[in-house]
Short mmCIF file of C-alpha atoms in Angstrom, two decimals:
data_model
loop_
_atom_site.label_atom_id
_atom_site.label_comp_id
_atom_site.label_asym_id
_atom_site.label_seq_id
_atom_site.Cartn_x
_atom_site.Cartn_y
_atom_site.Cartn_z
CA MET A 1 62.04 247.39 65.50
CA ASP A 2 65.78 246.39 65.91
CA ARG A 3 66.59 242.77 67.02
CA LEU A 4 68.64 244.36 70.02
CA ALA A 5 65.44 245.42 71.73
CA PHE A 6 64.20 241.75 71.62
CA THR A 7 67.46 240.74 73.15
CA SER A 8 67.33 243.12 75.91
CA LEU A 9 63.86 242.33 76.63
CA LYS A 10 64.68 238.77 77.06
CA SER A 11 67.49 239.80 79.56
CA VAL A 12 64.93 241.93 81.51
CA THR A 13 62.22 239.26 81.78
CA GLU A 14 65.24 236.55 82.83
CA GLU A 15 66.10 239.17 85.72
CA ARG A 16 62.62 239.80 86.56
CA VAL A 17 62.32 235.96 87.48
CA ARG A 18 65.39 235.68 89.64
CA ARG A 19 64.42 238.91 91.61
CA GLU A 20 60.96 236.94 92.62
CA MET A 21 62.75 234.22 93.50
CA LEU A 22 65.12 236.02 95.64
CA THR A 23 61.99 238.38 97.06
CA ASN A 24 60.25 234.87 98.17
CA GLU A 25 63.46 233.92 99.99
CA LEU A 26 63.82 237.48 101.82
CA ALA A 27 59.82 237.04 102.47
CA ASN A 28 60.48 233.95 104.29
CA ILE A 29 63.31 234.88 106.65
CA THR A 30 61.35 234.31 109.63
CA SER A 31 59.29 231.58 108.52
CA VAL A 32 59.52 228.36 110.77
CA GLY A 33 61.15 225.79 108.92
CA PHE A 34 61.51 227.31 105.72
CA LYS A 35 64.09 226.13 103.22
CA ARG A 36 65.37 227.42 99.95
CA SER A 37 64.78 225.58 96.94
CA PHE A 38 65.55 227.93 93.78
CA GLU A 39 68.84 227.80 92.53
CA SER A 40 69.68 229.83 89.30
CA THR A 41 72.32 230.32 86.83
CA THR A 42 72.25 232.30 83.48
CA ARG A 43 74.00 231.15 80.40
CA THR A 44 73.99 232.66 77.07
CA ILE A 45 73.30 231.44 73.29
CA LYS A 46 73.68 232.59 69.93
CA VAL A 47 70.92 234.47 68.44
CA GLN A 48 70.12 232.61 64.97
CA GLY A 49 69.51 234.73 61.78
CA PRO A 50 70.57 237.94 60.53
CA GLY A 51 72.42 240.35 62.75
CA PHE A 52 75.90 240.69 64.61
CA ASP A 53 77.73 237.44 65.52
CA SER A 54 78.29 239.03 68.73
CA ARG A 55 74.60 239.12 69.95
CA LEU A 56 73.92 236.50 72.47
CA MET A 57 70.58 235.96 74.58
CA PRO A 58 70.77 235.55 78.15
CA VAL A 59 68.90 232.39 79.38
CA LEU A 60 67.81 231.54 83.06
CA GLU A 61 68.37 227.92 83.82
CA GLN A 62 66.80 227.50 87.47
CA ARG A 63 66.26 224.11 89.65
CA ASP A 64 63.60 223.88 92.39
CA GLN A 65 65.17 221.38 94.80
CA ILE A 66 64.54 221.43 98.53
CA ASN A 67 67.88 222.54 100.09
CA LEU A 68 67.90 220.59 103.72
CA GLU A 69 70.75 222.87 105.27
CA PRO A 70 69.68 223.65 108.80
CA GLY A 71 68.45 226.88 109.85
CA VAL A 72 69.15 228.31 113.24
CA ARG A 73 67.28 226.72 116.18
CA MET A 74 65.32 228.82 118.69
CA ILE A 75 64.60 227.67 121.95
CA THR A 76 60.95 227.58 122.96
CA GLY A 77 60.51 225.45 125.93
CA ARG A 78 57.46 224.26 124.69
CA LYS A 79 56.85 220.50 124.98
CA LEU A 80 55.34 220.09 121.47
CA ASP A 81 57.85 222.19 119.61
CA VAL A 82 60.50 219.76 117.62
CA ALA A 83 63.28 220.50 115.56
CA ILE A 84 63.84 217.91 112.87
CA ASP A 85 67.55 216.82 113.14
CA GLY A 86 69.80 216.05 110.10
CA THR A 87 67.71 215.78 106.69
CA GLY A 88 64.73 214.38 108.26
CA VAL A 89 61.50 215.62 107.27
CA LEU A 90 57.83 215.37 108.80
CA GLY A 91 54.85 213.64 107.17
CA VAL A 92 51.79 216.07 107.19
CA ARG A 93 48.27 215.87 105.55
CA ALA A 94 47.87 218.59 102.79
CA LYS A 95 44.96 220.59 102.52
CA ASN A 96 43.78 218.53 99.51
CA GLY A 97 44.35 214.88 101.21
CA GLU A 98 47.40 214.16 99.75
CA THR A 99 50.59 213.25 102.06
CA ALA A 100 53.37 216.11 101.94
CA PHE A 101 56.30 216.75 103.92
CA THR A 102 57.66 219.90 106.15
CA ARG A 103 60.19 220.95 108.42
CA ARG A 104 57.88 223.21 110.44
CA GLY A 105 58.00 221.76 114.10
CA ASP A 106 55.71 224.53 115.76
CA LEU A 107 52.89 221.96 117.02
CA HIS A 108 49.89 222.10 118.66
CA VAL A 109 46.65 220.03 119.40
CA ASN A 110 43.56 221.76 117.80
CA ASN A 111 39.72 221.69 119.12
CA GLU A 112 39.33 218.45 117.40
CA GLY A 113 42.05 216.79 119.36
CA LEU A 114 44.33 216.81 116.06
CA LEU A 115 47.95 217.38 116.05
CA GLU A 116 48.68 220.06 113.92
CA THR A 117 51.60 222.36 112.71
CA GLY A 118 51.41 226.02 112.92
CA GLY A 119 50.40 226.06 109.31
CA GLY A 120 47.15 224.26 110.03
CA HIS A 121 48.25 220.58 108.40
CA ALA A 122 47.33 217.51 110.35
CA VAL A 123 50.50 215.78 111.52
CA LEU A 124 50.60 212.26 110.26
CA GLY A 125 51.68 209.23 112.47
CA ASP A 126 53.75 206.22 111.27
CA ASN A 127 50.67 204.56 110.14
CA ALA A 128 50.37 207.43 107.75
CA THR A 129 46.93 208.58 109.45
CA PRO A 130 46.43 211.97 111.40
CA ILE A 131 47.43 211.62 115.23
CA ASN A 132 44.68 212.24 117.24
CA VAL A 133 45.22 212.71 120.88
CA PRO A 134 42.74 213.27 123.81
CA VAL A 135 42.35 217.13 124.84
CA GLY A 136 43.41 218.14 128.33
CA LEU A 137 46.65 215.62 128.46
CA ASP A 138 49.99 216.56 129.07
CA LEU A 139 52.01 215.51 126.32
CA GLU A 140 55.77 215.00 125.51
CA ILE A 141 57.82 214.08 122.48
CA SER A 142 60.70 211.98 122.77
CA GLN A 143 63.67 212.05 120.57
CA ASP A 144 62.58 209.19 118.13
CA GLY A 145 59.22 211.07 117.53
CA THR A 146 57.17 209.11 120.09
CA ILE A 147 54.31 210.89 121.75
CA TRP A 148 53.57 210.21 125.27
CA ALA A 149 50.62 211.49 127.06
CA ARG A 150 49.77 211.49 130.89
CA ASP A 151 47.01 213.07 132.91
CA PRO A 152 48.17 216.15 134.99
CA ASN A 153 45.40 215.45 137.58
CA VAL A 154 46.51 212.12 138.33
CA GLY A 155 49.74 211.92 140.36
CA ASP A 156 52.48 209.17 139.62
CA GLN A 157 50.81 207.87 136.25
CA PRO A 158 53.03 206.11 133.78
CA ALA A 159 52.97 208.12 130.57
CA VAL A 160 51.15 206.24 127.72
CA GLN A 161 52.46 206.13 123.86
CA VAL A 162 49.45 207.62 121.88
CA GLY A 163 51.50 208.08 118.59
CA ARG A 164 54.49 208.54 116.67
CA LEU A 165 55.49 211.19 114.40
CA MET A 166 56.11 210.06 110.55
CA LEU A 167 59.56 210.94 109.96
CA ARG A 168 61.68 210.27 106.80
CA ASP A 169 64.99 210.66 106.13
CA ALA A 170 65.76 212.56 102.98
CA SER A 171 69.54 212.47 102.44
CA THR A 172 68.98 209.88 99.41
CA THR A 173 65.55 211.55 97.84
CA THR A 174 64.87 214.62 95.71
CA LEU A 175 62.29 217.07 97.16
CA GLY A 176 60.72 219.98 95.39
CA ARG A 177 58.49 222.39 96.47
CA ARG A 178 54.18 222.07 96.08
CA GLU A 179 52.26 225.05 95.37
CA ASP A 180 51.05 225.06 99.23
CA GLY A 181 54.65 225.47 100.00
CA LEU A 182 55.14 221.62 101.40
CA PHE A 183 57.55 219.33 100.31
CA LYS A 184 56.95 216.43 97.59
CA PRO A 185 59.39 213.70 96.66
CA TYR A 186 60.84 212.89 93.20
CA GLY A 187 62.49 209.77 91.99
CA ASN A 188 62.34 205.82 92.24
CA GLY A 189 61.49 205.64 95.88
CA VAL A 190 58.26 207.65 95.91
CA LEU A 191 55.35 205.54 96.81
CA GLN A 192 51.73 205.87 95.69
CA ASN A 193 50.18 207.63 98.49
CA GLY A 194 52.96 210.47 98.54
CA ASP A 195 55.11 208.96 100.70
CA PHE A 196 58.94 207.96 100.09
CA ARG A 197 61.16 205.29 101.40
CA SER A 198 63.28 206.58 104.07
CA GLY A 199 67.05 206.84 103.66
CA PRO A 200 69.59 205.13 105.79
CA VAL A 201 70.19 207.65 108.50
CA PRO A 202 67.92 207.33 111.47
CA VAL A 203 66.07 210.72 112.19
CA SER A 204 65.59 212.22 115.27
CA VAL A 205 63.99 215.37 116.83
CA THR A 206 64.49 217.75 119.53
CA ALA A 207 61.96 219.11 121.67
CA GLY A 208 61.35 222.38 123.19
CA ALA A 209 63.14 224.16 119.95
CA VAL A 210 61.96 224.98 116.52
CA GLU A 211 64.21 225.59 113.41
CA GLY A 212 64.34 228.88 111.60
CA SER A 213 64.77 229.67 107.92
CA ASN A 214 67.91 228.63 106.33
CA VAL A 215 67.77 231.80 104.03
CA SER A 216 70.75 234.12 104.75
CA PRO A 217 69.68 237.71 104.20
CA ILE A 218 72.70 239.24 103.65
CA GLU A 219 73.78 236.31 100.64
CA ALA A 220 70.27 236.71 99.27
CA MET A 221 70.59 240.47 99.27
CA VAL A 222 74.30 240.35 97.64
#
């Protein structure tokens, strides 16, 4: 078989990987807090061995790094919905028990009293443990991530702090995507438990809203 067939097959294979990346982005346009991560470019290398001097083979170079560019915010009015400002991320407990991070802020309290994201991951507090709140209380989240609870059946009762969200500034930390879609840190600032040292920018949240995907459908299709 002529070597040109192998060169053409290599080009088809590299383009298949690129299409899979774009398909994944397009499939998550409506996912809350979804962030683009794959960036790719194609370069050519000279094919060694007998053949034409003009024969070049395409090679796809890709980088899987979370792009924290903000997505469109959607006002929900729900007290437990939060949109994370700037380059902040929210700490959660992955299904395998590891600490991971997300930008998904559609929170709710499950039947066991644990605060969870819409994806079913337990939200971690600033002490790196899942946040457990009494069922039936009226909850609010302040701008710094503090969770306040009030009994709706008791009037004029001051709110009591029941936890605080684990918020980290990722402006100086590289984040990659885990197999479960959550984020994991890379670099010297990573701690043993999967946490990382927060950057210099204070992280805040906006209650009553969630952040949409930062994927541009027009850009992805073009």
